[in-house]
mmCIF file of C-alpha atoms in Angstrom:
data_model
loop_
_atom_site.group_PDB
_atom_site.id
_atom_site.type_symbol
_atom_site.label_atom_id
_atom_site.label_comp_id
_atom_site.label_asym_id
_atom_site.label_seq_id
_atom_site.Cartn_x
_atom_site.Cartn_y
_atom_site.Cartn_z
ATOM 1 C CA MET W 1 13.628 -79.358 83.296
ATOM 2 C CA ASN W 2 9.954 -79.629 84.194
ATOM 3 C CA PHE W 3 7.305 -81.003 81.858
ATOM 4 C CA THR W 4 4.415 -80.322 84.226
ATOM 5 C CA LEU W 5 2.246 -77.227 84.138
ATOM 6 C CA SER W 6 1.974 -75.324 87.393
ATOM 7 C CA ASP W 7 -1.336 -75.167 89.248
ATOM 8 C CA ASP W 8 -1.796 -71.592 88.024
ATOM 9 C CA GLN W 9 -1.136 -72.632 84.421
ATOM 10 C CA ARG W 10 -3.620 -75.495 84.667
ATOM 11 C CA ASP W 11 -6.217 -73.113 86.082
ATOM 12 C CA LEU W 12 -5.537 -70.680 83.228
ATOM 13 C CA GLN W 13 -5.815 -73.476 80.685
ATOM 14 C CA GLN W 14 -9.104 -74.664 82.166
ATOM 15 C CA ALA W 15 -10.530 -71.146 82.262
ATOM 16 C CA ALA W 16 -9.661 -70.614 78.591
ATOM 17 C CA ARG W 17 -11.026 -74.046 77.672
ATOM 18 C CA ASP W 18 -14.294 -73.563 79.558
ATOM 19 C CA PHE W 19 -14.926 -70.153 78.000
ATOM 20 C CA ALA W 20 -13.927 -71.229 74.504
ATOM 21 C CA ARG W 21 -16.041 -74.376 74.466
ATOM 22 C CA ALA W 22 -19.080 -72.828 76.111
ATOM 23 C CA GLU W 23 -19.336 -69.566 74.176
ATOM 24 C CA LEU W 24 -17.343 -69.681 70.964
ATOM 25 C CA PRO W 25 -18.261 -72.653 68.700
ATOM 26 C CA ALA W 26 -21.491 -71.066 67.424
ATOM 27 C CA ILE W 27 -19.675 -67.776 66.808
ATOM 28 C CA ALA W 28 -16.889 -69.637 65.001
ATOM 29 C CA ALA W 29 -19.447 -71.290 62.727
ATOM 30 C CA ARG W 30 -20.919 -67.881 61.864
ATOM 31 C CA LEU W 31 -17.488 -66.370 61.158
ATOM 32 C CA GLU W 32 -16.707 -69.304 58.871
ATOM 33 C CA ARG W 33 -20.049 -69.059 57.073
ATOM 34 C CA ASP W 34 -19.993 -65.292 56.585
ATOM 35 C CA ASP W 35 -16.198 -64.914 56.263
ATOM 36 C CA CYS W 36 -16.222 -62.071 58.778
ATOM 37 C CA PRO W 37 -13.890 -61.394 61.739
ATOM 38 C CA PRO W 38 -14.885 -61.384 65.418
ATOM 39 C CA ASP W 39 -16.794 -58.223 66.270
ATOM 40 C CA ARG W 40 -15.493 -55.587 68.661
ATOM 41 C CA ALA W 41 -17.873 -56.642 71.423
ATOM 42 C CA LEU W 42 -16.358 -60.138 71.453
ATOM 43 C CA ILE W 43 -12.808 -58.779 71.454
ATOM 44 C CA LYS W 44 -13.714 -56.543 74.404
ATOM 45 C CA ARG W 45 -15.039 -59.649 76.162
ATOM 46 C CA TYR W 46 -11.687 -61.341 75.589
ATOM 47 C CA ALA W 47 -10.003 -58.331 77.180
ATOM 48 C CA GLU W 48 -12.317 -58.299 80.185
ATOM 49 C CA LEU W 49 -11.535 -61.956 80.835
ATOM 50 C CA GLY W 50 -7.777 -61.346 80.566
ATOM 51 C CA PHE W 51 -7.198 -63.209 77.308
ATOM 52 C CA LEU W 52 -5.518 -60.336 75.431
ATOM 53 C CA GLY W 53 -1.881 -59.422 76.108
ATOM 54 C CA ILE W 54 -1.471 -62.355 78.464
ATOM 55 C CA ASN W 55 2.333 -62.044 78.417
ATOM 56 C CA VAL W 56 2.412 -58.243 78.200
ATOM 57 C CA PRO W 57 3.645 -56.535 81.403
ATOM 58 C CA GLU W 58 0.938 -55.372 83.770
ATOM 59 C CA ALA W 59 2.293 -51.824 83.529
ATOM 60 C CA LEU W 60 1.237 -51.850 79.864
ATOM 61 C CA GLY W 61 -2.187 -53.309 80.500
ATOM 62 C CA GLY W 62 -1.392 -57.010 80.112
ATOM 63 C CA MET W 63 -1.596 -59.902 82.537
ATOM 64 C CA GLY W 64 2.155 -60.008 83.138
ATOM 65 C CA LEU W 65 2.357 -63.766 82.591
ATOM 66 C CA GLY W 66 4.858 -65.712 80.503
ATOM 67 C CA ASN W 67 5.076 -66.764 76.873
ATOM 68 C CA VAL W 68 4.083 -70.349 77.716
ATOM 69 C CA ASP W 69 0.963 -69.067 79.471
ATOM 70 C CA ALA W 70 0.003 -67.082 76.380
ATOM 71 C CA LEU W 71 0.463 -70.112 74.129
ATOM 72 C CA ILE W 72 -1.598 -72.311 76.461
ATOM 73 C CA VAL W 73 -4.535 -69.932 76.064
ATOM 74 C CA LEU W 74 -3.948 -69.501 72.338
ATOM 75 C CA GLU W 75 -4.182 -73.244 71.731
ATOM 76 C CA GLU W 76 -7.531 -73.506 73.506
ATOM 77 C CA PHE W 77 -8.962 -70.724 71.343
ATOM 78 C CA ALA W 78 -7.355 -72.135 68.173
ATOM 79 C CA LYS W 79 -9.052 -75.484 68.840
ATOM 80 C CA ILE W 80 -12.332 -73.661 68.197
ATOM 81 C CA SER W 81 -11.106 -71.860 65.060
ATOM 82 C CA SER W 82 -8.268 -69.758 63.683
ATOM 83 C CA ALA W 83 -10.550 -66.729 63.375
ATOM 84 C CA ILE W 84 -11.663 -67.024 66.984
ATOM 85 C CA ALA W 85 -8.027 -67.215 68.143
ATOM 86 C CA PHE W 86 -6.593 -64.495 65.925
ATOM 87 C CA PRO W 87 -7.127 -61.533 68.303
ATOM 88 C CA VAL W 88 -5.325 -63.489 71.039
ATOM 89 C CA PHE W 89 -2.515 -64.264 68.599
ATOM 90 C CA GLU W 90 -2.046 -60.620 67.541
ATOM 91 C CA SER W 91 -1.989 -59.307 71.118
ATOM 92 C CA SER W 92 0.279 -61.939 72.667
ATOM 93 C CA VAL W 93 2.749 -63.125 70.041
ATOM 94 C CA GLY W 94 2.203 -60.802 67.097
ATOM 95 C CA PRO W 95 2.884 -57.147 66.293
ATOM 96 C CA VAL W 96 1.780 -55.847 69.698
ATOM 97 C CA ARG W 97 4.776 -57.565 71.263
ATOM 98 C CA ALA W 98 7.154 -56.055 68.690
ATOM 99 C CA ILE W 99 5.772 -52.617 69.544
ATOM 100 C CA GLU W 100 6.168 -53.378 73.240
ATOM 101 C CA HIS W 101 9.816 -54.381 72.816
ATOM 102 C CA PHE W 102 11.050 -51.825 70.292
ATOM 103 C CA ALA W 103 8.738 -48.805 69.886
ATOM 104 C CA PRO W 104 9.496 -45.399 71.431
ATOM 105 C CA ALA W 105 7.953 -45.146 74.889
ATOM 106 C CA ALA W 106 5.205 -42.695 73.900
ATOM 107 C CA LEU W 107 4.034 -44.872 71.015
ATOM 108 C CA ARG W 108 4.328 -48.058 73.044
ATOM 109 C CA ASP W 109 2.355 -46.569 75.939
ATOM 110 C CA ARG W 110 -0.431 -45.458 73.613
ATOM 111 C CA VAL W 111 -0.794 -48.592 71.510
ATOM 112 C CA VAL W 112 -0.054 -51.578 73.738
ATOM 113 C CA PRO W 113 -2.539 -50.839 76.559
ATOM 114 C CA ALA W 114 -5.239 -50.050 73.983
ATOM 115 C CA ALA W 115 -4.619 -53.424 72.328
ATOM 116 C CA CYS W 116 -4.826 -55.185 75.697
ATOM 117 C CA ARG W 117 -8.138 -53.444 76.399
ATOM 118 C CA GLY W 118 -9.532 -54.678 73.098
ATOM 119 C CA GLU W 119 -9.784 -51.130 71.793
ATOM 120 C CA MET W 120 -7.154 -51.392 69.049
ATOM 121 C CA MET W 121 -6.485 -54.228 66.635
ATOM 122 C CA VAL W 122 -2.920 -54.203 65.329
ATOM 123 C CA ALA W 123 -1.787 -56.205 62.287
ATOM 124 C CA VAL W 124 1.642 -56.800 60.798
ATOM 125 C CA SER W 125 2.358 -56.079 57.131
ATOM 126 C CA MET W 126 5.508 -57.730 55.834
ATOM 127 C CA SER W 127 5.101 -59.341 52.410
ATOM 128 C CA GLU W 128 4.999 -57.598 49.032
ATOM 129 C CA PRO W 129 4.299 -58.788 45.485
ATOM 130 C CA ASP W 130 8.017 -59.559 44.965
ATOM 131 C CA ALA W 131 9.078 -60.073 48.578
ATOM 132 C CA GLY W 132 7.681 -62.890 50.683
ATOM 133 C CA SER W 133 10.298 -65.434 51.632
ATOM 134 C CA ALA W 134 12.894 -63.005 50.214
ATOM 135 C CA LEU W 135 11.939 -60.382 52.772
ATOM 136 C CA THR W 136 15.042 -58.260 52.286
ATOM 137 C CA ASP W 137 13.773 -57.475 48.759
ATOM 138 C CA LEU W 138 11.126 -55.100 50.091
ATOM 139 C CA LYS W 139 10.399 -52.112 47.846
ATOM 140 C CA THR W 140 7.921 -50.139 49.948
ATOM 141 C CA ARG W 141 9.824 -47.036 50.930
ATOM 142 C CA GLY W 142 9.531 -44.702 53.875
ATOM 143 C CA THR W 143 11.267 -41.374 53.188
ATOM 144 C CA ILE W 144 12.022 -39.255 56.235
ATOM 145 C CA SER W 145 11.060 -35.632 55.600
ATOM 146 C CA GLY W 146 11.315 -33.342 58.605
ATOM 147 C CA ASP W 147 9.125 -34.734 61.346
ATOM 148 C CA ARG W 148 7.290 -37.173 59.077
ATOM 149 C CA VAL W 149 7.838 -40.446 57.233
ATOM 150 C CA ILE W 150 6.329 -40.531 53.723
ATOM 151 C CA LEU W 151 5.392 -44.067 52.656
ATOM 152 C CA ASN W 152 4.978 -45.294 49.080
ATOM 153 C CA GLY W 153 4.490 -48.847 47.882
ATOM 154 C CA THR W 154 2.246 -51.892 48.105
ATOM 155 C CA LYS W 155 2.088 -54.594 50.767
ATOM 156 C CA ARG W 156 0.454 -57.977 50.193
ATOM 157 C CA TRP W 157 -1.016 -60.838 52.247
ATOM 158 C CA CYS W 158 -1.702 -58.682 55.292
ATOM 159 C CA SER W 159 -3.853 -60.660 57.723
ATOM 160 C CA GLY W 160 -6.182 -58.072 59.181
ATOM 161 C CA GLY W 161 -5.832 -55.889 56.101
ATOM 162 C CA GLY W 162 -8.686 -53.396 55.910
ATOM 163 C CA HIS W 163 -10.008 -54.422 59.328
ATOM 164 C CA ALA W 164 -7.253 -53.681 61.845
ATOM 165 C CA ASP W 165 -6.905 -50.238 63.410
ATOM 166 C CA ALA W 166 -3.140 -50.009 62.843
ATOM 167 C CA TYR W 167 -0.427 -51.775 60.855
ATOM 168 C CA LEU W 168 3.192 -52.500 61.690
ATOM 169 C CA VAL W 169 4.622 -51.970 58.210
ATOM 170 C CA TYR W 170 8.023 -53.369 57.272
ATOM 171 C CA CYS W 171 9.644 -51.043 54.745
ATOM 172 C CA ARG W 172 12.887 -49.519 53.493
ATOM 173 C CA LEU W 173 13.887 -46.470 55.522
ATOM 174 C CA SER W 174 17.223 -45.662 53.876
ATOM 175 C CA ASP W 175 19.163 -46.094 50.625
ATOM 176 C CA ASP W 176 21.347 -48.852 52.042
ATOM 177 C CA PRO W 177 21.236 -52.225 50.273
ATOM 178 C CA GLY W 178 19.386 -55.278 51.515
ATOM 179 C CA ALA W 179 18.556 -55.693 55.181
ATOM 180 C CA LYS W 180 20.497 -52.583 56.218
ATOM 181 C CA ALA W 181 17.666 -50.343 55.000
ATOM 182 C CA ILE W 182 14.752 -52.219 56.540
ATOM 183 C CA GLY W 183 12.812 -51.002 59.543
ATOM 184 C CA ALA W 184 9.184 -50.781 60.599
ATOM 185 C CA VAL W 185 6.636 -47.992 60.949
ATOM 186 C CA LEU W 186 3.218 -47.999 62.607
ATOM 187 C CA VAL W 187 0.487 -46.702 60.283
ATOM 188 C CA GLU W 188 -3.032 -46.162 61.571
ATOM 189 C CA LYS W 189 -6.011 -47.152 59.451
ATOM 190 C CA ASP W 190 -7.404 -43.695 58.686
ATOM 191 C CA THR W 191 -4.084 -42.116 57.700
ATOM 192 C CA PRO W 192 -4.467 -40.211 54.391
ATOM 193 C CA GLY W 193 -2.643 -41.981 51.586
ATOM 194 C CA LEU W 194 -3.381 -45.486 52.906
ATOM 195 C CA SER W 195 -5.914 -47.511 50.945
ATOM 196 C CA PHE W 196 -6.812 -51.177 50.802
ATOM 197 C CA GLY W 197 -7.245 -53.643 47.980
ATOM 198 C CA PRO W 198 -10.226 -55.983 47.715
ATOM 199 C CA ALA W 199 -10.585 -58.695 50.332
ATOM 200 C CA GLU W 200 -8.700 -61.858 49.410
ATOM 201 C CA GLU W 201 -10.676 -65.070 48.963
ATOM 202 C CA LEU W 202 -8.571 -67.842 50.456
ATOM 203 C CA MET W 203 -8.880 -71.602 50.756
ATOM 204 C CA GLY W 204 -9.048 -71.260 54.528
ATOM 205 C CA PHE W 205 -8.616 -68.581 57.187
ATOM 206 C CA ARG W 206 -12.219 -67.453 56.744
ATOM 207 C CA GLY W 207 -12.880 -64.816 59.371
ATOM 208 C CA ILE W 208 -9.314 -63.505 59.164
ATOM 209 C CA PRO W 209 -9.492 -60.628 56.652
ATOM 210 C CA SER W 210 -6.626 -60.276 54.198
ATOM 211 C CA ALA W 211 -6.032 -57.454 51.737
ATOM 212 C CA ASP W 212 -3.299 -55.441 50.049
ATOM 213 C CA LEU W 213 -2.179 -52.178 51.624
ATOM 214 C CA ASN W 214 -1.440 -49.356 49.179
ATOM 215 C CA PHE W 215 0.629 -46.351 50.244
ATOM 216 C CA ASP W 216 0.524 -43.200 48.137
ATOM 217 C CA ASP W 217 2.478 -40.407 49.846
ATOM 218 C CA CYS W 218 1.116 -41.686 53.154
ATOM 219 C CA ALA W 219 2.597 -39.475 55.883
ATOM 220 C CA VAL W 220 2.969 -40.582 59.500
ATOM 221 C CA PRO W 221 4.795 -38.875 62.390
ATOM 222 C CA ILE W 222 8.473 -39.750 62.655
ATOM 223 C CA ASP W 223 7.724 -40.930 66.185
ATOM 224 C CA ASN W 224 5.768 -43.810 64.600
ATOM 225 C CA ILE W 225 9.032 -45.471 63.592
ATOM 226 C CA VAL W 226 9.065 -48.642 65.680
ATOM 227 C CA VAL W 227 12.380 -49.964 64.377
ATOM 228 C CA PRO W 228 14.715 -47.664 62.388
ATOM 229 C CA ALA W 229 16.702 -48.639 59.301
ATOM 230 C CA GLY W 230 19.194 -51.340 60.162
ATOM 231 C CA GLY W 231 16.869 -52.973 62.674
ATOM 232 C CA PHE W 232 15.995 -55.995 60.553
ATOM 233 C CA ARG W 233 17.577 -58.329 63.094
ATOM 234 C CA GLN W 234 15.345 -56.897 65.829
ATOM 235 C CA LEU W 235 12.276 -57.404 63.689
ATOM 236 C CA MET W 236 13.245 -61.004 63.058
ATOM 237 C CA GLU W 237 13.844 -61.568 66.776
ATOM 238 C CA ALA W 238 10.295 -60.436 67.470
ATOM 239 C CA PHE W 239 9.148 -62.658 64.629
ATOM 240 C CA ASP W 240 10.674 -65.679 66.383
ATOM 241 C CA LEU W 241 7.948 -65.323 69.008
ATOM 242 C CA GLU W 242 5.332 -64.952 66.272
ATOM 243 C CA ARG W 243 6.595 -68.241 64.813
ATOM 244 C CA CYS W 244 5.701 -69.902 68.133
ATOM 245 C CA GLY W 245 2.242 -68.375 67.826
ATOM 246 C CA ASN W 246 1.890 -69.605 64.260
ATOM 247 C CA ALA W 247 2.973 -73.067 65.412
ATOM 248 C CA THR W 248 0.372 -72.961 68.181
ATOM 249 C CA MET W 249 -2.364 -71.937 65.756
ATOM 250 C CA ALA W 250 -1.422 -74.984 63.658
ATOM 251 C CA LEU W 251 -1.270 -77.148 66.773
ATOM 252 C CA GLY W 252 -4.764 -75.993 67.736
ATOM 253 C CA GLN W 253 -6.123 -77.337 64.444
ATOM 254 C CA ALA W 254 -4.436 -80.693 65.134
ATOM 255 C CA SER W 255 -5.304 -80.999 68.832
ATOM 256 C CA GLY W 256 -8.875 -79.861 68.180
ATOM 257 C CA ALA W 257 -9.173 -82.411 65.383
ATOM 258 C CA LEU W 258 -7.818 -85.134 67.661
ATOM 259 C CA GLU W 259 -10.357 -84.304 70.360
ATOM 260 C CA ASP W 260 -13.225 -84.298 67.868
ATOM 261 C CA VAL W 261 -12.275 -87.550 66.177
ATOM 262 C CA SER W 262 -11.569 -89.284 69.503
ATOM 263 C CA ALA W 263 -15.197 -88.696 70.469
ATOM 264 C CA TYR W 264 -16.442 -89.628 67.007
ATOM 265 C CA VAL W 265 -14.760 -93.040 66.788
ATOM 266 C CA GLN W 266 -16.262 -94.068 70.118
ATOM 267 C CA GLU W 267 -19.771 -93.219 68.921
ATOM 268 C CA ARG W 268 -19.694 -94.249 65.251
ATOM 269 C CA ILE W 269 -21.070 -97.785 64.788
ATOM 270 C CA GLN W 270 -20.021 -99.965 61.846
ATOM 271 C CA PHE W 271 -20.177 -103.752 61.544
ATOM 272 C CA GLY W 272 -22.088 -103.796 64.807
ATOM 273 C CA LYS W 273 -19.518 -102.046 67.006
ATOM 274 C CA PRO W 274 -17.872 -98.656 67.589
ATOM 275 C CA ILE W 275 -15.084 -98.181 65.073
ATOM 276 C CA ILE W 276 -12.588 -97.548 67.897
ATOM 277 C CA GLU W 277 -12.683 -101.327 68.399
ATOM 278 C CA PHE W 278 -10.746 -101.773 65.151
ATOM 279 C CA GLN W 279 -6.980 -101.900 65.652
ATOM 280 C CA ALA W 280 -6.314 -99.762 62.579
ATOM 281 C CA VAL W 281 -8.294 -96.927 64.167
ATOM 282 C CA GLN W 282 -6.496 -97.366 67.491
ATOM 283 C CA MET W 283 -3.098 -97.170 65.827
ATOM 284 C CA LYS W 284 -4.081 -94.088 63.844
ATOM 285 C CA LEU W 285 -5.235 -92.324 67.016
ATOM 286 C CA ALA W 286 -1.968 -93.237 68.750
ATOM 287 C CA GLU W 287 0.058 -91.785 65.864
ATOM 288 C CA MET W 288 -1.973 -88.586 65.975
ATOM 289 C CA GLN W 289 -1.502 -88.292 69.744
ATOM 290 C CA MET W 290 2.266 -88.669 69.421
ATOM 291 C CA LYS W 291 2.457 -85.957 66.788
ATOM 292 C CA VAL W 292 0.307 -83.518 68.773
ATOM 293 C CA GLU W 293 2.269 -84.053 71.987
ATOM 294 C CA ALA W 294 5.626 -83.712 70.242
ATOM 295 C CA ALA W 295 4.579 -80.475 68.557
ATOM 296 C CA ARG W 296 3.288 -79.024 71.811
ATOM 297 C CA LEU W 297 6.524 -79.835 73.643
ATOM 298 C CA LEU W 298 8.669 -78.263 70.912
ATOM 299 C CA ILE W 299 6.586 -75.076 71.036
ATOM 300 C CA TRP W 300 6.669 -74.876 74.817
ATOM 301 C CA ARG W 301 10.418 -75.529 74.812
ATOM 302 C CA ALA W 302 11.002 -72.586 72.503
ATOM 303 C CA ALA W 303 8.811 -70.329 74.623
ATOM 304 C CA SER W 304 10.226 -71.582 77.939
ATOM 305 C CA ASN W 305 13.842 -71.167 76.854
ATOM 306 C CA ALA W 306 13.066 -67.505 76.219
ATOM 307 C CA GLU W 307 10.742 -66.808 79.129
ATOM 308 C CA ASP W 308 12.466 -63.524 79.890
ATOM 309 C CA GLY W 309 12.875 -62.474 76.259
ATOM 310 C CA LEU W 310 12.307 -63.710 72.720
ATOM 311 C CA PRO W 311 12.835 -67.267 71.403
ATOM 312 C CA SER W 312 15.827 -68.242 69.292
ATOM 313 C CA ILE W 313 15.462 -68.712 65.566
ATOM 314 C CA LEU W 314 16.487 -72.372 65.938
ATOM 315 C CA ASP W 315 13.931 -73.248 68.622
ATOM 316 C CA SER W 316 11.103 -71.288 67.011
ATOM 317 C CA SER W 317 11.778 -72.584 63.488
ATOM 318 C CA VAL W 318 11.955 -76.207 64.655
ATOM 319 C CA ALA W 319 8.671 -75.772 66.523
ATOM 320 C CA LYS W 320 6.910 -74.057 63.626
ATOM 321 C CA CYS W 321 8.176 -76.429 60.960
ATOM 322 C CA PHE W 322 7.163 -79.533 62.905
ATOM 323 C CA ALA W 323 3.798 -78.191 64.081
ATOM 324 C CA ASN W 324 2.888 -76.984 60.577
ATOM 325 C CA GLY W 325 3.644 -80.405 59.131
ATOM 326 C CA ILE W 326 1.854 -82.521 61.710
ATOM 327 C CA ALA W 327 -1.196 -80.238 61.638
ATOM 328 C CA ARG W 328 -1.725 -81.142 57.993
ATOM 329 C CA GLU W 329 -1.231 -84.829 58.739
ATOM 330 C CA VAL W 330 -3.410 -85.010 61.838
ATOM 331 C CA THR W 331 -6.322 -83.045 60.391
ATOM 332 C CA GLY W 332 -6.135 -85.157 57.236
ATOM 333 C CA ASP W 333 -6.153 -88.407 59.214
ATOM 334 C CA ALA W 334 -9.006 -87.177 61.402
ATOM 335 C CA LEU W 335 -11.057 -86.233 58.347
ATOM 336 C CA GLN W 336 -10.439 -89.658 56.847
ATOM 337 C CA LEU W 337 -11.560 -91.409 60.045
ATOM 338 C CA MET W 338 -14.779 -89.392 59.997
ATOM 339 C CA GLY W 339 -15.372 -90.173 56.331
ATOM 340 C CA ALA W 340 -18.219 -88.220 54.757
ATOM 341 C CA TYR W 341 -18.943 -86.505 58.078
ATOM 342 C CA GLY W 342 -15.417 -85.122 58.130
ATOM 343 C CA TYR W 343 -15.806 -83.907 54.552
ATOM 344 C CA SER W 344 -19.121 -82.208 55.293
ATOM 345 C CA LYS W 345 -19.334 -78.515 56.122
ATOM 346 C CA ALA W 346 -21.821 -79.453 58.837
ATOM 347 C CA PHE W 347 -18.774 -80.328 60.964
ATOM 348 C CA PRO W 348 -15.613 -78.278 61.619
ATOM 349 C CA MET W 349 -13.142 -80.933 60.474
ATOM 350 C CA GLU W 350 -12.897 -79.834 56.828
ATOM 351 C CA ARG W 351 -12.267 -76.272 58.018
ATOM 352 C CA ARG W 352 -9.502 -77.487 60.322
ATOM 353 C CA LEU W 353 -7.816 -79.177 57.354
ATOM 354 C CA ARG W 354 -7.985 -76.031 55.201
ATOM 355 C CA ASP W 355 -6.658 -73.821 58.006
ATOM 356 C CA ALA W 356 -3.891 -76.300 58.850
ATOM 357 C CA TRP W 357 -2.524 -75.949 55.318
ATOM 358 C CA GLY W 358 -2.588 -72.173 55.639
ATOM 359 C CA TRP W 359 -0.435 -72.049 58.777
ATOM 360 C CA GLY W 360 2.298 -73.923 56.906
ATOM 361 C CA ILE W 361 2.396 -71.053 54.396
ATOM 362 C CA ALA W 362 1.789 -68.014 56.615
ATOM 363 C CA GLY W 363 4.651 -66.570 58.596
ATOM 364 C CA GLY W 364 7.350 -68.347 56.607
ATOM 365 C CA ALA W 365 6.651 -71.515 54.644
ATOM 366 C CA ILE W 366 7.687 -74.929 55.931
ATOM 367 C CA ASP W 367 10.685 -75.234 53.604
ATOM 368 C CA ILE W 368 11.926 -71.766 54.578
ATOM 369 C CA GLN W 369 11.897 -72.911 58.204
ATOM 370 C CA LYS W 370 14.151 -75.794 57.192
ATOM 371 C CA THR W 371 16.738 -73.409 55.751
ATOM 372 C CA ASN W 372 16.498 -71.387 58.983
ATOM 373 C CA ILE W 373 17.103 -74.547 60.979
ATOM 374 C CA ALA W 374 20.102 -75.609 58.912
ATOM 375 C CA GLY W 375 21.644 -72.138 59.133
ATOM 376 C CA ALA W 376 21.140 -71.933 62.904
ATOM 377 C CA MET W 377 22.525 -75.442 63.385
ATOM 378 C CA LEU W 378 25.711 -74.576 61.488
ATOM 379 C CA GLY W 379 26.036 -70.985 62.687
ATOM 380 C CA ARG W 380 25.892 -69.501 59.217
ATOM 381 C CA ARG W 381 23.532 -67.758 56.820
ATOM 382 C CA PHE W 382 22.789 -69.217 53.400
ATOM 383 C CA ASP W 383 22.562 -66.703 50.570
ATOM 384 C CA GLN W 384 19.814 -67.938 48.230
ATOM 385 C CA ARG W 385 20.869 -65.411 45.539
ATOM 386 C CA ARG W 386 24.176 -67.025 44.707
#
């Protein structure tokens, strides 16, 4: 058991930190103001610097590093903003990795390298109007007809909806009940029969587009099936890595807030002295530091325990649940320490707070993670329908 980063990991962390802090804050402010995603030129720059597909094998265009390495970089980008970090998230712990692990070779070899080059943005589409936490209640149907899959239905809360180049769509691929019918199909943006709803207006996550996906006899090649019917367990295994990414995005809001407020309290003068001189402020900073460090260690444990594969549902759910919770607490405490400056849109703290709340909803809400944890602890599955 080693709690120390290697020299190579520290160098990677510093490279990501230097780039993110030098070049991205002004862009993040623009994305927040205009509610627009990073442009393709910036994503290509990420790719050129090796920040996309960090843990994807070199043979598929990635850096060939480990899951911990990818999360180290993701945190540094997430400290700047969720929108700035989202392309890194999607390429390293999101749908690109599911395609890498489970897609037919021809599809994998076409999509994954393109994503690592910054030429293709891939989003995941899971939720539906009546299926979010109850994911096995999906109604979107893919009917196999000859050499095609015909999709009909509506997907909701798709981050990247209307902007991404392709979507990993969870859907029913057979008449079997429940999870036995569920698989996933890759649908590219310009496929006839795919349309998008209006852009969602959310409390946070500005710069991460979200919209419904509507399928009306949308036909894709049968070779675009990434996971066939009955592969729900595989999809959830891939999602365990995405949980670690979600946790890291939340952690980035907390660790970024802690860095910002640590500088602020040493500069802010009240009653004739910097407010860091007050014990109450010192204790609050110490509490925030403990929470951030604990969350980071839980995330890295989950990723490290699965360095040659995908994390367990127990490790990933513990990490996500804890990181989601402390992100809300730490950003809230940091905003309070900054007072009106924290509440002002002239500073990023209020945005960190709004985004922190979002990560505790996205990718499986905090309370759902607790049921995952209890089930994994006891080696059983709880049926919420009984």
